Short mmCIF file of C-alpha atoms and ligand atoms in Angstrom, two decimals:
data_model
loop_
_atom_site.label_atom_id
_atom_site.label_comp_id
_atom_site.label_asym_id
_atom_site.label_seq_id
_atom_site.Cartn_x
_atom_site.Cartn_y
_atom_site.Cartn_z
CA MET X 1 10.53 21.88 -20.35
CA THR X 2 12.23 22.66 -23.63
CA ALA X 3 14.75 25.03 -22.14
CA GLY X 4 15.69 22.50 -19.47
CA MET X 5 16.04 19.72 -22.00
CA LEU X 6 18.14 21.87 -24.33
CA LYS X 7 20.34 22.82 -21.45
CA ARG X 8 21.03 19.19 -20.68
CA GLY X 9 21.33 18.21 -24.34
CA LEU X 10 23.69 20.97 -25.43
CA GLY X 11 26.22 21.15 -22.65
CA SER X 12 28.55 23.49 -24.52
CA PHE X 13 25.86 26.15 -24.71
CA GLU X 14 25.19 26.04 -21.00
CA GLY X 15 24.64 29.47 -19.63
CA GLU X 16 22.87 30.74 -22.71
CA PHE X 17 19.61 29.25 -21.47
CA THR X 18 18.12 29.92 -18.08
CA ALA X 19 16.59 26.74 -16.74
CA MET X 20 12.84 26.86 -16.57
CA LYS X 21 11.19 27.04 -13.19
CA THR X 22 7.62 26.21 -12.32
CA PHE X 23 5.56 28.29 -9.91
CA VAL X 24 2.53 26.87 -8.10
CA ARG X 25 0.19 29.34 -6.46
CA CYS X 26 -1.56 27.55 -3.60
CA GLY X 27 -4.86 28.53 -1.97
CA HIS X 28 -3.87 26.65 1.16
CA LEU X 29 -0.62 24.78 1.60
CA PHE X 30 -0.10 21.87 3.99
CA THR X 31 3.61 21.11 3.90
CA GLY X 32 3.56 17.97 6.07
CA GLN X 33 5.94 19.64 8.53
CA ASP X 34 3.30 20.96 10.90
CA ASP X 35 -0.40 20.57 11.60
CA GLU X 36 -1.62 23.79 9.99
CA ALA X 37 -2.26 24.83 6.41
CA ARG X 38 -0.93 28.25 5.38
CA SER X 39 -2.78 30.46 2.95
CA GLY X 40 -1.37 32.21 -0.08
CA ASP X 41 1.90 30.28 -0.30
CA THR X 42 3.83 29.48 -3.46
CA LEU X 43 5.90 26.46 -4.45
CA VAL X 44 8.74 26.83 -6.93
CA PHE X 45 10.47 23.83 -8.47
CA ASP X 46 13.19 23.40 -11.06
CA GLU X 47 13.25 21.45 -14.33
CA HIS X 48 14.19 18.25 -12.47
CA GLY X 49 11.12 18.55 -10.25
CA THR X 50 13.06 19.54 -7.14
CA LEU X 51 11.58 22.24 -4.93
CA ASP X 52 13.60 25.48 -4.71
CA TYR X 53 11.22 27.56 -2.69
CA VAL X 54 8.21 26.99 -0.42
CA GLY X 55 6.69 30.02 1.28
CA PRO X 56 4.80 33.29 0.93
CA GLU X 57 4.40 34.58 -2.61
CA LYS X 58 6.13 37.84 -1.81
CA GLY X 59 9.36 36.07 -0.79
CA ALA X 60 9.42 33.86 -3.90
CA PRO X 61 12.15 34.20 -6.55
CA ARG X 62 11.31 36.46 -9.51
CA ARG X 63 9.63 34.84 -12.43
CA ALA X 64 11.44 34.70 -15.77
CA ARG X 65 9.78 34.85 -19.17
CA ASN X 66 9.87 31.12 -19.89
CA ASP X 67 8.77 30.01 -16.42
CA GLN X 68 5.56 28.04 -16.05
CA VAL X 69 2.73 28.76 -13.62
CA PHE X 70 0.07 26.51 -12.15
CA ASP X 71 -2.69 28.52 -10.57
CA TYR X 72 -3.99 26.37 -7.70
CA SER X 73 -5.10 29.41 -5.72
CA ALA X 74 -8.55 27.84 -5.36
CA TYR X 75 -7.11 24.60 -4.04
CA PHE X 76 -5.62 22.95 -0.97
CA VAL X 77 -2.13 21.75 -1.87
CA MET X 78 -0.38 19.04 0.12
CA PRO X 79 2.35 16.42 -0.34
CA GLY X 80 1.37 13.39 -2.41
CA LEU X 81 -0.03 10.61 -0.25
CA VAL X 82 2.00 7.48 0.45
CA ASP X 83 0.56 3.98 0.95
CA VAL X 84 3.09 1.52 2.38
CA HIS X 85 0.88 -1.53 1.81
CA THR X 86 -0.31 -1.84 -1.81
CA HIS X 87 0.30 -5.16 -3.57
CA LEU X 88 0.83 -4.50 -7.26
CA ALA X 89 0.95 -8.22 -8.06
CA TYR X 90 -2.51 -9.20 -6.74
CA GLY X 91 -4.80 -7.69 -9.36
CA ASN X 92 -7.89 -7.25 -7.12
CA ALA X 93 -7.90 -10.97 -6.40
CA LYS X 94 -10.86 -12.83 -4.98
CA SER X 95 -8.82 -15.79 -3.75
CA GLU X 96 -5.28 -16.77 -2.88
CA GLU X 97 -5.28 -19.07 -5.92
CA ASP X 98 -6.13 -16.06 -8.05
CA ILE X 99 -3.07 -14.30 -6.66
CA ASP X 100 -0.71 -17.23 -7.15
CA LEU X 101 -1.79 -19.33 -10.08
CA TYR X 102 -4.04 -18.18 -12.84
CA SER X 103 -2.22 -15.62 -14.89
CA PRO X 104 1.28 -15.46 -16.27
CA LEU X 105 3.75 -13.13 -14.56
CA GLU X 106 3.98 -11.05 -17.74
CA PHE X 107 0.25 -10.34 -17.71
CA ARG X 108 0.34 -9.60 -14.01
CA THR X 109 3.05 -7.01 -14.62
CA LEU X 110 1.04 -5.17 -17.28
CA ARG X 111 -2.01 -5.34 -15.05
CA GLY X 112 0.07 -4.06 -12.12
CA MET X 113 1.21 -1.05 -14.15
CA PHE X 114 -2.40 -0.20 -15.04
CA PHE X 115 -3.39 -0.43 -11.39
CA ALA X 116 -0.34 1.49 -10.15
CA GLN X 117 -1.59 4.37 -12.29
CA LYS X 118 -5.04 4.10 -10.72
CA VAL X 119 -3.44 4.47 -7.29
CA ALA X 120 -1.52 7.55 -8.48
CA ALA X 121 -4.72 9.06 -9.89
CA ALA X 122 -6.23 8.66 -6.41
CA GLY X 123 -3.56 11.01 -5.03
CA PHE X 124 -0.95 8.45 -3.97
CA THR X 125 2.37 9.48 -5.44
CA ALA X 126 4.42 6.75 -3.73
CA ILE X 127 3.65 3.20 -2.64
CA CYS X 128 5.45 0.29 -1.11
CA SER X 129 4.55 -3.01 -2.76
CA PRO X 130 5.48 -5.51 -0.05
CA GLY X 131 5.17 -9.05 -1.31
CA ASP X 132 5.24 -9.92 -4.94
CA ALA X 133 5.41 -12.72 -7.43
CA GLY X 134 8.35 -12.91 -9.83
CA GLN X 135 9.78 -9.44 -10.30
CA ILE X 136 6.52 -7.60 -10.96
CA SER X 137 6.79 -4.63 -8.64
CA LEU X 138 10.43 -3.93 -9.34
CA SER X 139 9.75 -4.07 -13.09
CA ILE X 140 6.90 -1.58 -12.68
CA ARG X 141 9.18 0.58 -10.52
CA ASN X 142 11.92 0.52 -13.15
CA ALA X 143 9.60 1.19 -16.09
CA ILE X 144 8.16 4.24 -14.32
CA ARG X 145 11.61 5.42 -13.27
CA ALA X 146 12.91 5.09 -16.81
CA GLY X 147 10.09 7.31 -18.05
CA LEU X 148 8.22 4.61 -20.02
CA PHE X 149 5.01 5.22 -18.06
CA ASP X 150 3.58 7.77 -15.69
CA GLY X 151 3.02 6.32 -12.26
CA PRO X 152 3.80 6.49 -8.57
CA ARG X 153 7.20 5.96 -7.02
CA VAL X 154 7.36 2.29 -6.11
CA MET X 155 9.32 0.65 -3.31
CA ALA X 156 9.50 -2.99 -4.34
CA ALA X 157 9.79 -6.26 -2.47
CA GLY X 158 10.14 -9.71 -3.97
CA ARG X 159 8.37 -12.88 -2.91
CA TYR X 160 7.57 -13.36 0.78
CA VAL X 161 10.23 -15.42 2.45
CA THR X 162 8.19 -18.20 4.03
CA THR X 163 8.66 -21.65 5.49
CA HIS X 164 6.54 -24.78 5.98
CA GLN X 165 3.36 -23.76 7.89
CA GLY X 166 4.15 -20.05 7.27
CA LEU X 167 1.84 -17.52 5.64
CA THR X 168 1.68 -18.02 1.83
CA ASP X 169 2.49 -21.75 2.24
CA TRP X 170 -1.24 -22.34 1.79
CA TYR X 171 -1.34 -25.36 -0.43
CA PRO X 172 -1.06 -29.01 0.57
CA THR X 173 2.50 -30.31 0.79
CA TRP X 174 1.98 -32.47 -2.32
CA ILE X 175 1.47 -29.27 -4.30
CA GLY X 176 4.05 -27.15 -2.50
CA VAL X 177 4.60 -23.47 -3.23
CA PRO X 178 4.41 -22.94 -7.01
CA GLU X 179 7.04 -20.79 -8.72
CA THR X 180 4.34 -18.25 -9.65
CA SER X 181 3.30 -17.86 -6.00
CA ILE X 182 3.88 -14.79 -3.86
CA GLY X 183 5.70 -17.01 -1.36
CA LYS X 184 9.20 -18.44 -1.66
CA LEU X 185 9.56 -21.49 0.52
CA VAL X 186 12.83 -21.81 2.43
CA THR X 187 13.55 -24.75 4.69
CA THR X 188 16.74 -23.66 6.46
CA SER X 189 18.31 -20.38 7.60
CA ALA X 190 20.95 -20.85 4.92
CA GLU X 191 18.24 -21.04 2.25
CA ALA X 192 16.59 -17.93 3.67
CA VAL X 193 19.87 -16.01 3.49
CA GLU X 194 20.45 -17.22 -0.06
CA GLU X 195 16.95 -16.11 -1.11
CA ILE X 196 17.49 -12.69 0.45
CA ARG X 197 20.78 -12.31 -1.45
CA ARG X 198 19.13 -13.40 -4.69
CA GLN X 199 16.29 -10.89 -4.30
CA VAL X 200 18.75 -8.10 -3.48
CA LYS X 201 20.76 -9.02 -6.57
CA ASP X 202 17.55 -8.77 -8.61
CA GLY X 203 17.02 -5.25 -7.28
CA VAL X 204 14.42 -5.28 -4.51
CA ASP X 205 14.25 -2.40 -2.04
CA CYS X 206 12.97 -4.47 0.85
CA ILE X 207 12.52 -8.04 2.00
CA LYS X 208 9.11 -9.30 3.07
CA ILE X 209 9.09 -11.99 5.72
CA ALA X 210 5.99 -14.13 6.31
CA LEU X 211 6.40 -14.18 10.07
CA ASP X 212 2.95 -15.41 11.06
CA GLY X 213 2.39 -19.10 10.76
CA ILE X 214 -0.97 -20.59 9.86
CA GLN X 215 -1.17 -22.74 13.03
CA ARG X 216 -2.74 -21.70 16.32
CA ARG X 217 -2.10 -22.76 19.88
CA GLU X 218 -4.96 -24.11 22.00
CA ASN X 219 -5.63 -20.62 23.38
CA GLY X 220 -6.08 -19.35 19.81
CA GLU X 221 -2.74 -17.58 19.63
CA LEU X 222 -1.01 -17.70 16.23
CA VAL X 223 2.28 -19.59 16.21
CA ALA X 224 5.14 -17.71 14.54
CA ALA X 225 6.36 -19.30 11.30
CA PHE X 226 10.04 -18.81 12.09
CA THR X 227 11.92 -18.93 15.38
CA HIS X 228 13.35 -15.78 16.92
CA ASP X 229 16.88 -16.86 15.95
CA GLU X 230 15.86 -17.46 12.33
CA THR X 231 14.15 -14.06 12.22
CA GLU X 232 17.32 -12.39 13.50
CA ILE X 233 19.44 -14.09 10.86
CA MET X 234 17.13 -12.91 8.05
CA VAL X 235 16.85 -9.35 9.34
CA ARG X 236 20.59 -9.09 9.93
CA GLU X 237 21.33 -10.22 6.37
CA THR X 238 18.71 -7.83 4.95
CA HIS X 239 20.24 -4.92 6.84
CA ARG X 240 23.79 -5.97 5.98
CA LEU X 241 22.83 -5.65 2.31
CA GLY X 242 21.41 -2.18 2.96
CA LYS X 243 17.74 -3.11 2.52
CA LYS X 244 14.72 -2.81 4.79
CA ALA X 245 12.86 -5.70 6.36
CA ILE X 246 9.07 -5.94 6.48
CA ALA X 247 7.15 -8.59 8.39
CA HIS X 248 3.58 -9.74 8.20
CA ALA X 249 2.79 -10.38 11.87
CA ARG X 250 -0.71 -10.40 13.33
CA GLY X 251 0.07 -12.69 16.25
CA ARG X 252 1.88 -11.65 19.42
CA GLU X 253 4.73 -14.11 18.96
CA ALA X 254 5.56 -13.04 15.40
CA THR X 255 5.23 -9.37 16.36
CA LEU X 256 7.64 -9.86 19.25
CA TYR X 257 10.23 -11.65 17.11
CA ALA X 258 9.94 -8.94 14.46
CA ALA X 259 10.31 -6.11 16.96
CA ARG X 260 13.22 -7.73 18.79
CA SER X 261 15.03 -8.41 15.51
CA GLY X 262 14.61 -4.80 14.38
CA VAL X 263 12.25 -5.45 11.44
CA ASP X 264 11.78 -1.95 10.00
CA LEU X 265 8.04 -2.19 9.37
CA ILE X 266 5.56 -4.58 10.96
CA PHE X 267 2.19 -5.10 9.27
CA HIS X 268 -0.92 -5.65 11.40
CA ALA X 269 0.50 -6.42 14.89
CA ASN X 270 -3.06 -6.80 16.25
CA HIS X 271 -1.89 -8.72 19.29
CA LEU X 272 1.10 -6.61 20.27
CA ASP X 273 1.63 -6.35 24.04
CA ASP X 274 3.85 -4.34 26.41
CA GLU X 275 6.84 -6.57 25.66
CA CYS X 276 6.39 -5.89 21.93
CA ILE X 277 6.09 -2.14 22.53
CA ALA X 278 9.29 -2.12 24.59
CA ALA X 279 11.12 -4.03 21.84
CA MET X 280 9.77 -1.68 19.13
CA LEU X 281 10.96 1.36 21.05
CA GLU X 282 14.36 -0.20 21.51
CA THR X 283 14.98 -1.32 17.92
CA GLY X 284 12.95 1.35 16.09
CA SER X 285 10.40 -0.99 14.49
CA VAL X 286 7.29 0.86 13.34
CA VAL X 287 3.77 -0.45 12.74
CA CYS X 288 1.38 -0.25 9.80
CA PRO X 289 -1.85 -1.54 11.39
CA THR X 290 -3.58 -1.72 7.97
CA LEU X 291 -7.16 -0.86 8.91
CA THR X 292 -8.77 -0.66 5.48
CA HIS X 293 -8.61 -4.34 4.52
CA PRO X 294 -10.26 -5.62 7.71
CA ARG X 295 -12.79 -2.77 7.84
CA ASN X 296 -13.77 -3.36 4.22
CA THR X 297 -14.05 -7.09 4.96
CA ILE X 298 -16.35 -6.33 7.90
CA ASP X 299 -18.38 -3.70 6.06
CA PHE X 300 -18.65 -5.09 2.53
CA THR X 301 -18.67 -8.91 2.69
CA GLN X 302 -22.07 -10.21 1.58
CA PRO X 303 -23.88 -13.38 2.64
CA HIS X 304 -23.16 -15.12 -0.69
CA ASP X 305 -19.39 -14.59 -0.30
CA PRO X 306 -17.42 -17.68 0.75
CA ALA X 307 -15.65 -15.45 3.30
CA TYR X 308 -19.02 -14.77 4.93
CA GLN X 309 -19.92 -18.43 4.99
CA ARG X 310 -16.65 -19.14 6.79
CA GLY X 311 -17.45 -16.51 9.42
CA ARG X 312 -14.67 -14.20 8.32
CA PRO X 313 -16.40 -10.84 8.97
CA ASP X 314 -17.14 -11.79 12.60
CA HIS X 315 -13.64 -13.07 13.18
CA THR X 316 -12.19 -9.99 11.52
CA ARG X 317 -14.31 -7.71 13.69
CA ARG X 318 -13.01 -9.35 16.88
CA GLU X 319 -9.40 -9.08 15.68
CA TYR X 320 -9.97 -5.47 14.65
CA GLU X 321 -11.36 -4.50 18.04
CA ILE X 322 -8.42 -6.15 19.83
CA GLY X 323 -6.07 -4.41 17.40
CA CYS X 324 -7.53 -0.93 17.96
CA VAL X 325 -6.93 -1.18 21.72
CA ASN X 326 -3.34 -2.34 21.18
CA TRP X 327 -2.45 0.07 18.36
CA LYS X 328 -3.63 3.01 20.49
CA LYS X 329 -1.44 1.74 23.32
CA ALA X 330 1.58 1.49 21.04
CA ARG X 331 0.97 4.95 19.61
CA ALA X 332 0.66 6.46 23.10
CA ALA X 333 4.01 4.84 23.98
CA GLY X 334 5.60 6.55 20.99
CA VAL X 335 5.60 3.86 18.28
CA PRO X 336 5.08 5.56 14.88
CA MET X 337 1.98 4.42 12.95
CA LEU X 338 2.15 4.26 9.16
CA THR X 339 -0.81 4.22 6.78
CA GLY X 340 -1.30 1.34 4.37
CA THR X 341 -4.33 -0.51 3.10
CA ASP X 342 -3.51 -3.98 1.76
CA THR X 343 -4.81 -2.80 -1.59
CA GLY X 344 -4.97 -5.39 -4.36
CA PHE X 345 -7.76 -7.69 -3.14
CA ALA X 346 -11.34 -7.70 -4.42
CA VAL X 347 -12.28 -6.03 -1.12
CA THR X 348 -9.59 -3.35 -1.56
CA PRO X 349 -9.46 -2.52 -5.29
CA TYR X 350 -6.68 -0.22 -6.50
CA GLY X 351 -7.26 3.49 -6.04
CA GLU X 352 -10.73 3.00 -4.57
CA TRP X 353 -10.06 2.85 -0.84
CA ASN X 354 -6.42 3.87 -0.34
CA ALA X 355 -7.54 7.10 1.33
CA ARG X 356 -10.02 5.28 3.57
CA GLU X 357 -7.06 4.45 5.80
CA LEU X 358 -6.81 8.11 6.80
CA GLU X 359 -10.48 8.24 7.70
CA LEU X 360 -10.04 5.10 9.83
CA PHE X 361 -6.95 6.52 11.56
CA VAL X 362 -9.22 9.37 12.66
CA GLU X 363 -12.32 7.31 13.37
CA ASP X 364 -10.82 4.23 15.03
CA LEU X 365 -7.37 5.25 16.31
CA GLY X 366 -8.19 8.76 17.52
CA PHE X 367 -5.85 10.65 15.17
CA THR X 368 -6.65 14.27 14.37
CA PRO X 369 -7.10 14.83 10.61
CA ALA X 370 -3.74 16.67 10.56
CA ALA X 371 -2.01 13.76 12.31
CA ALA X 372 -3.55 11.32 9.81
CA LEU X 373 -2.34 13.46 6.89
CA ARG X 374 1.14 13.55 8.39
CA ALA X 375 1.10 9.79 8.94
CA ALA X 376 0.29 9.30 5.24
CA THR X 377 2.99 11.74 4.12
CA GLU X 378 5.90 12.66 6.37
CA VAL X 379 5.79 9.61 8.67
CA ASN X 380 5.34 7.11 5.81
CA ALA X 381 8.15 8.80 3.89
CA ARG X 382 10.63 8.04 6.68
CA PHE X 383 10.21 4.36 5.85
CA MET X 384 10.26 4.67 2.05
CA ILE X 385 13.22 4.57 -0.31
CA GLU X 386 14.18 8.12 -1.31
CA GLY X 387 12.32 8.97 1.90
CA ASP X 388 14.26 12.18 2.41
CA ARG X 389 13.01 13.35 -1.02
CA ILE X 390 9.26 12.89 -0.45
CA GLY X 391 6.53 13.31 2.16
CA VAL X 392 7.22 16.96 2.98
CA LEU X 393 7.09 20.06 0.77
CA GLU X 394 10.34 21.90 1.45
CA PRO X 395 13.30 23.04 -0.65
CA GLY X 396 15.51 20.15 -1.74
CA ARG X 397 12.68 17.59 -1.81
CA ALA X 398 10.72 16.43 -4.84
CA ALA X 399 7.67 18.36 -6.01
CA ASP X 400 5.30 15.45 -5.36
CA PHE X 401 2.01 17.11 -4.48
CA ILE X 402 -1.74 17.00 -4.98
CA ALA X 403 -4.29 19.79 -5.33
CA LEU X 404 -7.72 19.33 -3.73
CA ASP X 405 -10.87 21.42 -3.99
CA PHE X 406 -11.58 20.96 -0.26
CA SER X 407 -9.67 20.92 2.99
CA PRO X 408 -9.02 17.40 4.30
CA LEU X 409 -8.41 19.07 7.67
CA SER X 410 -12.17 19.81 7.70
CA ASP X 411 -13.32 16.52 6.17
CA ILE X 412 -10.79 13.74 5.77
CA ARG X 413 -13.37 11.45 4.09
CA LEU X 414 -13.46 13.60 0.97
CA LEU X 415 -9.98 12.34 0.08
CA GLN X 416 -11.71 9.19 -1.16
CA ASP X 417 -13.68 11.17 -3.75
CA LYS X 418 -11.43 11.15 -6.81
CA CYS X 419 -13.40 13.97 -8.49
CA ARG X 420 -12.21 16.24 -5.71
CA ILE X 421 -8.53 15.57 -6.47
CA ARG X 422 -7.88 18.22 -9.09
CA ALA X 423 -4.23 17.56 -9.84
CA VAL X 424 -1.49 15.06 -9.06
CA HIS X 425 2.17 16.03 -9.60
CA ILE X 426 5.10 13.66 -9.32
CA ALA X 427 8.58 15.22 -9.47
CA GLY X 428 6.79 18.32 -10.70
CA LYS X 429 5.12 16.65 -13.66
CA GLU X 430 1.34 16.68 -13.75
CA ILE X 431 0.06 13.12 -14.09
CA ARG X 432 -3.22 12.66 -15.92
CA ILE X 433 -4.53 9.12 -15.96
CA PRO X 434 -7.65 8.55 -18.07
CA ASP X 435 -10.43 6.76 -16.21
CA ARG X 436 -10.39 3.79 -18.58
CA PRO X 437 -13.12 1.19 -18.14
CA TYR X 438 -12.02 -2.46 -18.26
CA ASP X 439 -13.48 -5.93 -17.93
CA PRO X 440 -12.57 -7.26 -14.47
CA ARG X 441 -13.44 -10.84 -15.49
CA GLN X 442 -10.61 -10.83 -17.97
CA VAL X 443 -8.22 -9.35 -15.45
CA THR X 444 -8.45 -11.41 -12.28
CA ASP X 445 -11.45 -13.64 -12.02
CA PHE X 446 -9.90 -16.94 -13.12
CA ALA X 447 -10.60 -19.20 -10.14
CA LEU X 448 -12.54 -22.34 -11.03
CA VAL X 449 -15.20 -21.98 -8.33
CA ASN X 450 -18.64 -22.17 -9.93
CA TRP X 451 -21.07 -22.21 -7.05
CA THR X 452 -21.08 -20.75 -3.56
CA ASP X 453 -23.84 -22.96 -2.14
CA LEU X 454 -24.56 -26.67 -1.86
CA TYR X 455 -27.83 -27.54 -3.60
CA THR X 456 -29.15 -30.47 -1.57
CA ARG X 457 -32.90 -31.24 -1.84
CA GLU X 458 -33.36 -29.59 1.53
CA ARG X 459 -31.43 -26.45 0.53
CA VAL X 460 -33.30 -26.12 -2.75
CA ALA X 461 -36.64 -26.45 -0.96
CA GLU X 462 -35.54 -23.76 1.48
CA LEU X 463 -34.49 -21.49 -1.37
CA ARG X 464 -37.83 -22.03 -3.10
CA ARG X 465 -39.64 -20.92 0.03
CA GLN X 466 -37.45 -17.79 0.18
CA ARG X 467 -37.49 -17.04 -3.53
CA PRO X 468 -40.74 -18.14 -5.18
CA HIS X 469 -39.43 -17.48 -8.71
CA LEU X 470 -37.28 -20.62 -8.32
CA ALA X 471 -40.49 -22.61 -7.76
CA ALA X 472 -41.99 -21.08 -10.92
CA ALA X 473 -39.03 -22.42 -12.92
CA GLU X 474 -39.93 -25.95 -11.83
ZN1 LIG O 501 -0.45 -7.37 2.64
#
């Protein structure tokens, strides 16, 4: 590093120093470009963390005296994973109120930085944070970019653009959408355009549109929050300003409006149909089905959880099954599928389950392990900012890679075991994040709910029959 820094610092002496290179000897190398891993390859990157050479050791450039070597010859080396659906602002929230209300934006930003590092330590070297409060994600992005902290590359959105009866407009009208909420309420197309311009001025990379409403038709179908025309206006303005548009759209109607308007990335899309697929193929919209959040909700929710009492796991299971049929259809028709988890909720804590998405792509969508790895690297990268710099290990791209002591091509589930991730490099630099314990109750758990049951005489009697120790306390 010293030689490289001196070279930049002392321009007049340029030429006297040869810039340091770093050599990485790989046991197996999965470049992201094809489905196989090659054995005995070497990566070479320069002092800026840009790859110069990727290939057999014997064809590699000659090593100079001050070059650095990482010996990963016992490891499987692959591009850093990308998660396009990780909310840095949420803090492992247990409720929507927890997301929107209980902690100041400044604390949420510090918390978000801590959690961004946890995601990087889990092998994810780039994330998209789609839907934010204040300017949390873009501040984290900038602080990491400026070198203040180690962390993943962040693609940042601002607040969801929403409207009355749209997603994130949860609270009664007499409360409205608080300024600290993840939603920004707009009431006209002109206001939507103004909000998009304001967010772009602030520095976002993408605009998140809350395209599902919270109302349903009699047949159960979700009503879109915005009209098709309004969606087009927002997407056109986003694209005019050179940014990408993301929509939250579970329902068919919202998915169709998103696809027809050319929204770059559609989250969920459980109820997509042939019309949606045709529109996606025409405009180039891609889908991130986001399997981890619903599967974790189905698999982990316990009887004492309010979500359970409201029947959420059963509802989620039905929606998931419908989604799997439709996502497979879209994939077969040629719609790219991106991996993302909706990390940031209590059911999807940071860095814990990000890699579960790859397992679920294999298990529930019929991907091969290699196709799942490519979805989480090369395919995701196509959507990301600096996308032509990440996702694939080839000369000219960034040396963002991870070293594993197993082959995910043989067992994709092992990617969730953080002990098996032996090294994480971002732009060449090895990132080491200490596994720091913390008190979750001082980080997120601020909602004022005290009980999850209603203790009528009848209920207490029932509980005493089930749990005799309550009777003993009488
Ligand atoms: Zn989300």
